[in-house]
PDB file of C-alpha atoms in Angstrom:
ATOM      1  CA  UNK A1214      -8.616   3.079 -14.606  1.00  0.00           C
ATOM      2  CA  UNK A1215      -9.395   4.587 -11.213  1.00  0.00           C
ATOM      3  CA  UNK A1216     -11.113   2.673  -8.398  1.00  0.00           C
ATOM      4  CA  UNK A1217     -13.334   5.738  -8.121  1.00  0.00           C
ATOM      5  CA  UNK A1218     -15.956   6.594 -10.720  1.00  0.00           C
ATOM      6  CA  UNK A1219     -16.675  10.164 -11.725  1.00  0.00           C
ATOM      7  CA  UNK A1220     -18.616  11.295 -14.791  1.00  0.00           C
ATOM      8  CA  UNK A1221     -16.071  12.476 -17.375  1.00  0.00           C
ATOM      9  CA  UNK A1222     -18.020  15.636 -18.067  1.00  0.00           C
ATOM     10  CA  UNK A1223     -20.677  17.919 -16.658  1.00  0.00           C
ATOM     11  CA  UNK A1224     -22.134  21.210 -17.797  1.00  0.00           C
ATOM     12  CA  UNK A1225     -24.437  24.004 -16.778  1.00  0.00           C
ATOM     13  CA  UNK A1226     -25.397  27.559 -17.558  1.00  0.00           C
ATOM     14  CA  UNK A1227     -24.455  30.544 -15.393  1.00  0.00           C
ATOM     15  CA  UNK A1228     -26.497  30.647 -12.210  1.00  0.00           C
ATOM     16  CA  UNK A1229     -27.434  26.957 -12.325  1.00  0.00           C
ATOM     17  CA  UNK A1230     -26.615  24.323  -9.745  1.00  0.00           C
ATOM     18  CA  UNK A1231     -24.550  21.339 -10.854  1.00  0.00           C
ATOM     19  CA  UNK A1232     -23.578  18.198  -8.993  1.00  0.00           C
ATOM     20  CA  UNK A1233     -20.592  15.955  -9.597  1.00  0.00           C
ATOM     21  CA  UNK A1234     -20.676  12.429  -8.217  1.00  0.00           C
ATOM     22  CA  UNK A1235     -17.870  10.156  -7.041  1.00  0.00           C
ATOM     23  CA  UNK A1236     -18.605   6.474  -6.524  1.00  0.00           C
ATOM     24  CA  UNK A1237     -16.219   4.236  -4.622  1.00  0.00           C
ATOM     25  CA  UNK A1238     -16.189   1.253  -2.304  1.00  0.00           C
ATOM     26  CA  UNK A1239     -15.992   0.247   1.332  1.00  0.00           C
ATOM     27  CA  UNK A1240     -12.186   0.500   1.329  1.00  0.00           C
ATOM     28  CA  UNK A1241     -12.124   4.159   0.290  1.00  0.00           C
ATOM     29  CA  UNK A1242     -15.183   6.406   0.483  1.00  0.00           C
ATOM     30  CA  UNK A1243     -17.032   3.931   2.694  1.00  0.00           C
ATOM     31  CA  UNK A1244     -14.438   4.167   5.467  1.00  0.00           C
ATOM     32  CA  UNK A1245     -12.604   7.448   4.951  1.00  0.00           C
ATOM     33  CA  UNK A1246     -13.322  11.102   4.395  1.00  0.00           C
ATOM     34  CA  UNK A1247     -13.323  12.596   0.906  1.00  0.00           C
ATOM     35  CA  UNK A1248     -11.414  15.594  -0.379  1.00  0.00           C
ATOM     36  CA  UNK A1249     -12.200  17.449  -3.584  1.00  0.00           C
ATOM     37  CA  UNK A1250      -9.811  19.378  -5.815  1.00  0.00           C
ATOM     38  CA  UNK A1251     -10.363  21.953  -8.529  1.00  0.00           C
ATOM     39  CA  UNK A1252      -7.871  22.296 -11.364  1.00  0.00           C
ATOM     40  CA  UNK A1253      -8.281  25.346 -13.558  1.00  0.00           C
ATOM     41  CA  UNK A1254      -6.780  25.068 -17.043  1.00  0.00           C
ATOM     42  CA  UNK A1255      -2.995  25.197 -16.999  1.00  0.00           C
ATOM     43  CA  UNK A1256      -2.710  25.510 -13.228  1.00  0.00           C
ATOM     44  CA  UNK A1257      -1.936  23.351 -10.215  1.00  0.00           C
ATOM     45  CA  UNK A1258      -4.844  21.704  -8.395  1.00  0.00           C
ATOM     46  CA  UNK A1259      -6.443  23.497  -5.464  1.00  0.00           C
ATOM     47  CA  UNK A1260      -8.123  22.010  -2.399  1.00  0.00           C
ATOM     48  CA  UNK A1261     -11.833  22.782  -2.626  1.00  0.00           C
ATOM     49  CA  UNK A1262     -13.464  20.549   0.004  1.00  0.00           C
ATOM     50  CA  UNK A1263     -11.889  18.449   2.768  1.00  0.00           C
ATOM     51  CA  UNK A1264     -13.311  15.958   5.261  1.00  0.00           C
ATOM     52  CA  UNK A1265     -16.384  15.437   3.044  1.00  0.00           C
ATOM     53  CA  UNK A1266     -17.965  18.850   3.549  1.00  0.00           C
ATOM     54  CA  UNK A1267     -15.475  21.355   4.939  1.00  0.00           C
ATOM     55  CA  UNK A1268     -14.381  24.391   2.928  1.00  0.00           C
ATOM     56  CA  UNK A1269     -10.853  25.798   3.306  1.00  0.00           C
ATOM     57  CA  UNK A1270     -10.621  29.490   3.981  1.00  0.00           C
ATOM     58  CA  UNK A1271     -11.260  31.465   0.815  1.00  0.00           C
ATOM     59  CA  UNK A1272     -13.421  28.886  -0.958  1.00  0.00           C
ATOM     60  CA  UNK A1273     -16.848  30.387  -1.713  1.00  0.00           C
ATOM     61  CA  UNK A1274     -19.858  28.818  -0.016  1.00  0.00           C
ATOM     62  CA  UNK A1275     -21.265  28.116  -3.487  1.00  0.00           C
ATOM     63  CA  UNK A1276     -19.185  24.939  -3.252  1.00  0.00           C
ATOM     64  CA  UNK A1277     -20.418  22.156  -0.977  1.00  0.00           C
ATOM     65  CA  UNK A1278     -19.625  18.498  -0.448  1.00  0.00           C
ATOM     66  CA  UNK A1279     -21.490  15.524   0.945  1.00  0.00           C
ATOM     67  CA  UNK A1280     -20.989  11.824   1.461  1.00  0.00           C
ATOM     68  CA  UNK A1281     -23.345   8.892   1.861  1.00  0.00           C
ATOM     69  CA  UNK A1282     -22.184   5.316   2.117  1.00  0.00           C
ATOM     70  CA  UNK A1283     -19.683   4.650  -0.651  1.00  0.00           C
ATOM     71  CA  UNK A1284     -20.528   7.745  -2.704  1.00  0.00           C
ATOM     72  CA  UNK A1285     -19.678  11.414  -2.430  1.00  0.00           C
ATOM     73  CA  UNK A1286     -20.879  14.496  -4.248  1.00  0.00           C
ATOM     74  CA  UNK A1287     -19.671  17.985  -4.995  1.00  0.00           C
ATOM     75  CA  UNK A1288     -22.311  20.622  -5.616  1.00  0.00           C
ATOM     76  CA  UNK A1289     -21.721  24.016  -7.169  1.00  0.00           C
ATOM     77  CA  UNK A1290     -24.533  26.516  -6.938  1.00  0.00           C
ATOM     78  CA  UNK A1291     -24.788  29.855  -8.721  1.00  0.00           C
ATOM     79  CA  UNK A1292     -22.494  28.545 -11.455  1.00  0.00           C
ATOM     80  CA  UNK A1293     -19.997  31.075 -12.804  1.00  0.00           C
ATOM     81  CA  UNK A1294     -17.802  31.079 -15.897  1.00  0.00           C
ATOM     82  CA  UNK A1295     -14.715  30.939 -13.676  1.00  0.00           C
ATOM     83  CA  UNK A1296     -15.860  27.554 -12.325  1.00  0.00           C
ATOM     84  CA  UNK A1297     -14.969  25.927 -15.631  1.00  0.00           C
ATOM     85  CA  UNK A1298     -12.317  23.421 -14.549  1.00  0.00           C
ATOM     86  CA  UNK A1299     -11.544  19.776 -13.847  1.00  0.00           C
ATOM     87  CA  UNK A1300     -12.763  18.416 -10.504  1.00  0.00           C
ATOM     88  CA  UNK A1301     -11.329  15.401  -8.700  1.00  0.00           C
ATOM     89  CA  UNK A1302     -12.483  13.454  -5.659  1.00  0.00           C
ATOM     90  CA  UNK A1303      -9.756  11.904  -3.507  1.00  0.00           C
ATOM     91  CA  UNK A1304     -10.281   9.725  -0.427  1.00  0.00           C
ATOM     92  CA  UNK A1305      -7.750   7.507   1.317  1.00  0.00           C
ATOM     93  CA  UNK A1306      -7.998   3.853   0.303  1.00  0.00           C
ATOM     94  CA  UNK A1307      -7.308   1.308   3.047  1.00  0.00           C
ATOM     95  CA  UNK A1308      -6.650  -1.538   0.588  1.00  0.00           C
ATOM     96  CA  UNK A1309      -4.070   0.456  -1.359  1.00  0.00           C
ATOM     97  CA  UNK A1310      -2.747   2.251   1.745  1.00  0.00           C
ATOM     98  CA  UNK A1311      -2.782   5.489  -0.140  1.00  0.00           C
ATOM     99  CA  UNK A1312      -4.803   8.283  -1.649  1.00  0.00           C
ATOM    100  CA  UNK A1313      -6.811   7.525  -4.761  1.00  0.00           C
ATOM    101  CA  UNK A1314      -7.976  10.150  -7.220  1.00  0.00           C
ATOM    102  CA  UNK A1315     -11.137   9.864  -9.212  1.00  0.00           C
ATOM    103  CA  UNK A1316     -10.758  10.069 -12.972  1.00  0.00           C
ATOM    104  CA  UNK A1317     -11.825  13.701 -12.937  1.00  0.00           C
ATOM    105  CA  UNK A1318     -14.861  15.571 -14.224  1.00  0.00           C
ATOM    106  CA  UNK A1319     -14.510  18.352 -16.749  1.00  0.00           C
ATOM    107  CA  UNK A1320     -17.060  21.045 -15.978  1.00  0.00           C
ATOM    108  CA  UNK A1321     -18.141  23.272 -18.850  1.00  0.00           C
ATOM    109  CA  UNK A1322     -20.065  26.478 -18.256  1.00  0.00           C
ATOM    110  CA  UNK A1323     -22.251  26.989 -21.320  1.00  0.00           C
TER     111      UNK A1323
ATOM    112  CA  UNK B 834       3.222  33.128   3.048  1.00  0.00           C
ATOM    113  CA  UNK B 835       2.948  29.354   3.040  1.00  0.00           C
ATOM    114  CA  UNK B 836       4.236  28.019  -0.250  1.00  0.00           C
ATOM    115  CA  UNK B 837       5.932  25.178  -2.074  1.00  0.00           C
ATOM    116  CA  UNK B 838       8.307  26.093  -4.881  1.00  0.00           C
ATOM    117  CA  UNK B 839       9.391  23.363  -7.251  1.00  0.00           C
ATOM    118  CA  UNK B 840      12.475  23.134  -9.423  1.00  0.00           C
ATOM    119  CA  UNK B 841      12.323  23.986 -13.105  1.00  0.00           C
ATOM    120  CA  UNK B 842      11.380  21.977 -16.160  1.00  0.00           C
ATOM    121  CA  UNK B 843      13.649  19.133 -17.195  1.00  0.00           C
ATOM    122  CA  UNK B 844      14.390  17.501 -20.541  1.00  0.00           C
ATOM    123  CA  UNK B 845      16.115  14.132 -20.261  1.00  0.00           C
ATOM    124  CA  UNK B 846      16.958  11.093 -22.358  1.00  0.00           C
ATOM    125  CA  UNK B 847      15.702   7.578 -21.605  1.00  0.00           C
ATOM    126  CA  UNK B 848      17.944   5.842 -19.110  1.00  0.00           C
ATOM    127  CA  UNK B 849      19.138   9.054 -17.470  1.00  0.00           C
ATOM    128  CA  UNK B 850      18.632   9.811 -13.782  1.00  0.00           C
ATOM    129  CA  UNK B 851      16.779  12.782 -12.340  1.00  0.00           C
ATOM    130  CA  UNK B 852      16.028  14.403  -8.993  1.00  0.00           C
ATOM    131  CA  UNK B 853      13.485  17.219  -8.741  1.00  0.00           C
ATOM    132  CA  UNK B 854      12.859  19.334  -5.675  1.00  0.00           C
ATOM    133  CA  UNK B 855      10.098  20.996  -3.716  1.00  0.00           C
ATOM    134  CA  UNK B 856      11.118  23.740  -1.270  1.00  0.00           C
ATOM    135  CA  UNK B 857       8.731  24.643   1.520  1.00  0.00           C
ATOM    136  CA  UNK B 858       8.491  27.984   3.265  1.00  0.00           C
ATOM    137  CA  UNK B 859       6.180  29.773   5.667  1.00  0.00           C
ATOM    138  CA  UNK B 860       5.414  26.771   7.893  1.00  0.00           C
ATOM    139  CA  UNK B 861       7.131  24.084   9.968  1.00  0.00           C
ATOM    140  CA  UNK B 862       8.272  21.660   7.273  1.00  0.00           C
ATOM    141  CA  UNK B 863       8.617  18.642   9.578  1.00  0.00           C
ATOM    142  CA  UNK B 864       5.027  18.741  10.844  1.00  0.00           C
ATOM    143  CA  UNK B 865       3.216  18.011   7.585  1.00  0.00           C
ATOM    144  CA  UNK B 866       3.309  15.283   4.958  1.00  0.00           C
ATOM    145  CA  UNK B 867       4.608  16.087   1.473  1.00  0.00           C
ATOM    146  CA  UNK B 868       2.839  14.245  -1.323  1.00  0.00           C
ATOM    147  CA  UNK B 869       3.785  13.777  -4.949  1.00  0.00           C
ATOM    148  CA  UNK B 870       1.234  13.674  -7.768  1.00  0.00           C
ATOM    149  CA  UNK B 871       1.776  12.854 -11.423  1.00  0.00           C
ATOM    150  CA  UNK B 872      -0.268  14.255 -14.292  1.00  0.00           C
ATOM    151  CA  UNK B 873       0.528  12.847 -17.701  1.00  0.00           C
ATOM    152  CA  UNK B 874      -0.263  15.068 -20.692  1.00  0.00           C
ATOM    153  CA  UNK B 875      -4.017  15.473 -21.070  1.00  0.00           C
ATOM    154  CA  UNK B 876      -4.734  13.018 -18.255  1.00  0.00           C
ATOM    155  CA  UNK B 877      -5.928  13.048 -14.661  1.00  0.00           C
ATOM    156  CA  UNK B 878      -4.132  13.187 -11.335  1.00  0.00           C
ATOM    157  CA  UNK B 879      -2.277  10.131 -10.000  1.00  0.00           C
ATOM    158  CA  UNK B 880      -1.095   9.806  -6.392  1.00  0.00           C
ATOM    159  CA  UNK B 881       2.536   8.709  -6.274  1.00  0.00           C
ATOM    160  CA  UNK B 882       3.001   8.674  -2.516  1.00  0.00           C
ATOM    161  CA  UNK B 883       3.880  10.708   0.542  1.00  0.00           C
ATOM    162  CA  UNK B 884       6.779  11.378   2.869  1.00  0.00           C
ATOM    163  CA  UNK B 885       6.776  12.711   6.435  1.00  0.00           C
ATOM    164  CA  UNK B 886       9.885  14.886   6.705  1.00  0.00           C
ATOM    165  CA  UNK B 887      10.147  14.570  10.480  1.00  0.00           C
ATOM    166  CA  UNK B 888      11.148  10.898  10.335  1.00  0.00           C
ATOM    167  CA  UNK B 889      11.154  10.194   6.565  1.00  0.00           C
ATOM    168  CA  UNK B 890       8.232   7.781   6.947  1.00  0.00           C
ATOM    169  CA  UNK B 891       7.369   7.060   3.323  1.00  0.00           C
ATOM    170  CA  UNK B 892       4.392   5.449   1.597  1.00  0.00           C
ATOM    171  CA  UNK B 893       4.419   4.676  -2.103  1.00  0.00           C
ATOM    172  CA  UNK B 894       1.517   3.979  -4.400  1.00  0.00           C
ATOM    173  CA  UNK B 895       1.829   0.383  -5.679  1.00  0.00           C
ATOM    174  CA  UNK B 896       2.054   1.854  -9.183  1.00  0.00           C
ATOM    175  CA  UNK B 897       5.171   3.825  -8.280  1.00  0.00           C
ATOM    176  CA  UNK B 898       6.852   1.524  -5.759  1.00  0.00           C
ATOM    177  CA  UNK B 899      10.351   0.754  -7.002  1.00  0.00           C
ATOM    178  CA  UNK B 900      10.097   3.332  -9.785  1.00  0.00           C
ATOM    179  CA  UNK B 901      10.822   6.470  -7.756  1.00  0.00           C
ATOM    180  CA  UNK B 902      12.428   7.378  -4.441  1.00  0.00           C
ATOM    181  CA  UNK B 903      11.231  10.125  -2.098  1.00  0.00           C
ATOM    182  CA  UNK B 904      13.524  11.945   0.278  1.00  0.00           C
ATOM    183  CA  UNK B 905      13.516  15.070   2.416  1.00  0.00           C
ATOM    184  CA  UNK B 906      16.207  17.362   3.808  1.00  0.00           C
ATOM    185  CA  UNK B 907      14.906  18.947   7.002  1.00  0.00           C
ATOM    186  CA  UNK B 908      17.821  21.389   7.177  1.00  0.00           C
ATOM    187  CA  UNK B 909      16.660  23.174   4.027  1.00  0.00           C
ATOM    188  CA  UNK B 910      12.927  22.316   4.135  1.00  0.00           C
ATOM    189  CA  UNK B 911      13.098  20.565   0.802  1.00  0.00           C
ATOM    190  CA  UNK B 912      11.560  17.347  -0.473  1.00  0.00           C
ATOM    191  CA  UNK B 913      12.729  15.410  -3.489  1.00  0.00           C
ATOM    192  CA  UNK B 914      11.614  12.724  -5.877  1.00  0.00           C
ATOM    193  CA  UNK B 915      14.252  10.789  -7.757  1.00  0.00           C
ATOM    194  CA  UNK B 916      14.350   8.477 -10.748  1.00  0.00           C
ATOM    195  CA  UNK B 917      17.329   6.173 -11.428  1.00  0.00           C
ATOM    196  CA  UNK B 918      16.500   5.376 -15.028  1.00  0.00           C
ATOM    197  CA  UNK B 919      13.896   7.453 -16.813  1.00  0.00           C
ATOM    198  CA  UNK B 920      11.528   6.111 -19.443  1.00  0.00           C
ATOM    199  CA  UNK B 921       9.584   7.966 -22.095  1.00  0.00           C
ATOM    200  CA  UNK B 922       6.440   7.091 -20.137  1.00  0.00           C
ATOM    201  CA  UNK B 923       7.719   9.235 -17.228  1.00  0.00           C
ATOM    202  CA  UNK B 924       6.975  12.322 -19.313  1.00  0.00           C
ATOM    203  CA  UNK B 925       4.509  14.261 -17.180  1.00  0.00           C
ATOM    204  CA  UNK B 926       3.914  17.201 -14.890  1.00  0.00           C
ATOM    205  CA  UNK B 927       4.858  16.401 -11.309  1.00  0.00           C
ATOM    206  CA  UNK B 928       3.331  18.267  -8.392  1.00  0.00           C
ATOM    207  CA  UNK B 929       4.309  18.299  -4.754  1.00  0.00           C
ATOM    208  CA  UNK B 930       1.691  19.188  -2.179  1.00  0.00           C
ATOM    209  CA  UNK B 931       1.468  19.631   1.588  1.00  0.00           C
ATOM    210  CA  UNK B 932      -0.670  16.969   3.226  1.00  0.00           C
ATOM    211  CA  UNK B 933      -2.639  17.426   6.420  1.00  0.00           C
ATOM    212  CA  UNK B 934      -2.131  14.680   8.984  1.00  0.00           C
ATOM    213  CA  UNK B 935      -5.088  12.325   9.195  1.00  0.00           C
ATOM    214  CA  UNK B 936      -7.108  13.386   6.179  1.00  0.00           C
ATOM    215  CA  UNK B 937      -4.076  13.700   3.885  1.00  0.00           C
ATOM    216  CA  UNK B 938      -5.876  16.637   2.311  1.00  0.00           C
ATOM    217  CA  UNK B 939      -3.364  18.449   0.105  1.00  0.00           C
ATOM    218  CA  UNK B 940      -3.933  22.079   1.042  1.00  0.00           C
ATOM    219  CA  UNK B 941      -0.880  23.729  -0.507  1.00  0.00           C
ATOM    220  CA  UNK B 942       0.465  22.798  -3.943  1.00  0.00           C
ATOM    221  CA  UNK B 943       3.668  23.534  -5.769  1.00  0.00           C
ATOM    222  CA  UNK B 944       3.522  25.038  -9.243  1.00  0.00           C
ATOM    223  CA  UNK B 945       4.554  21.756 -10.857  1.00  0.00           C
ATOM    224  CA  UNK B 946       7.698  20.504 -12.609  1.00  0.00           C
ATOM    225  CA  UNK B 947       7.376  19.353 -16.212  1.00  0.00           C
ATOM    226  CA  UNK B 948       9.599  16.378 -16.990  1.00  0.00           C
ATOM    227  CA  UNK B 949      10.090  15.447 -20.637  1.00  0.00           C
ATOM    228  CA  UNK B 950      11.885  12.211 -21.486  1.00  0.00           C
ATOM    229  CA  UNK B 951      12.754  11.867 -25.148  1.00  0.00           C
ATOM    230  CA  UNK B 952      15.555  10.467 -27.212  1.00  0.00           C
TER     231      UNK B 952
END
């Protein structure tokens, strides 16, 4: 059971905008930046968003991140079939002195 | 090209020891953290801990403290995770990843090493 709460699943049709939430506490999201990872089926995770809202080189601007208080969100606009994957939020947690991963959200493109 | 290449899949028996590796190339190995992440079959990602190769500063997740040992060999740009006595519950995919200082954002990932522990 993760200290971070993500919805287990999300879905959308091609072209739609979907949002995935990540709820934490003052020891993690409330006091540290949030990173997001995408894991396509059968592959290693990939860094999608870092420092709450920054995109690494090569990540399309359809992906965006935000943070407010003890919650963070990942938004995907112009949904594409290739976005079907598991998404994880991951801030540092001061109480645990380590990174914590959310439970993951499985995104299905209908 | 910046990359992390992990050692191959392992099949072990309970009680056996194991050391898997993660070789870095294309960047200065000692200037970035190396993290280890476990993914049990059909489950999510779990942070095991990190090591800073420059001085071997190591942080373990409470869940993995005492269960595994991280190490790094600067001379060959390789990080390791070691088990002294494997259990069936250690069956999982293990990933290494390069961690940025400060944010500990894992920006480069290895391909993963599948460890199967079965009698």
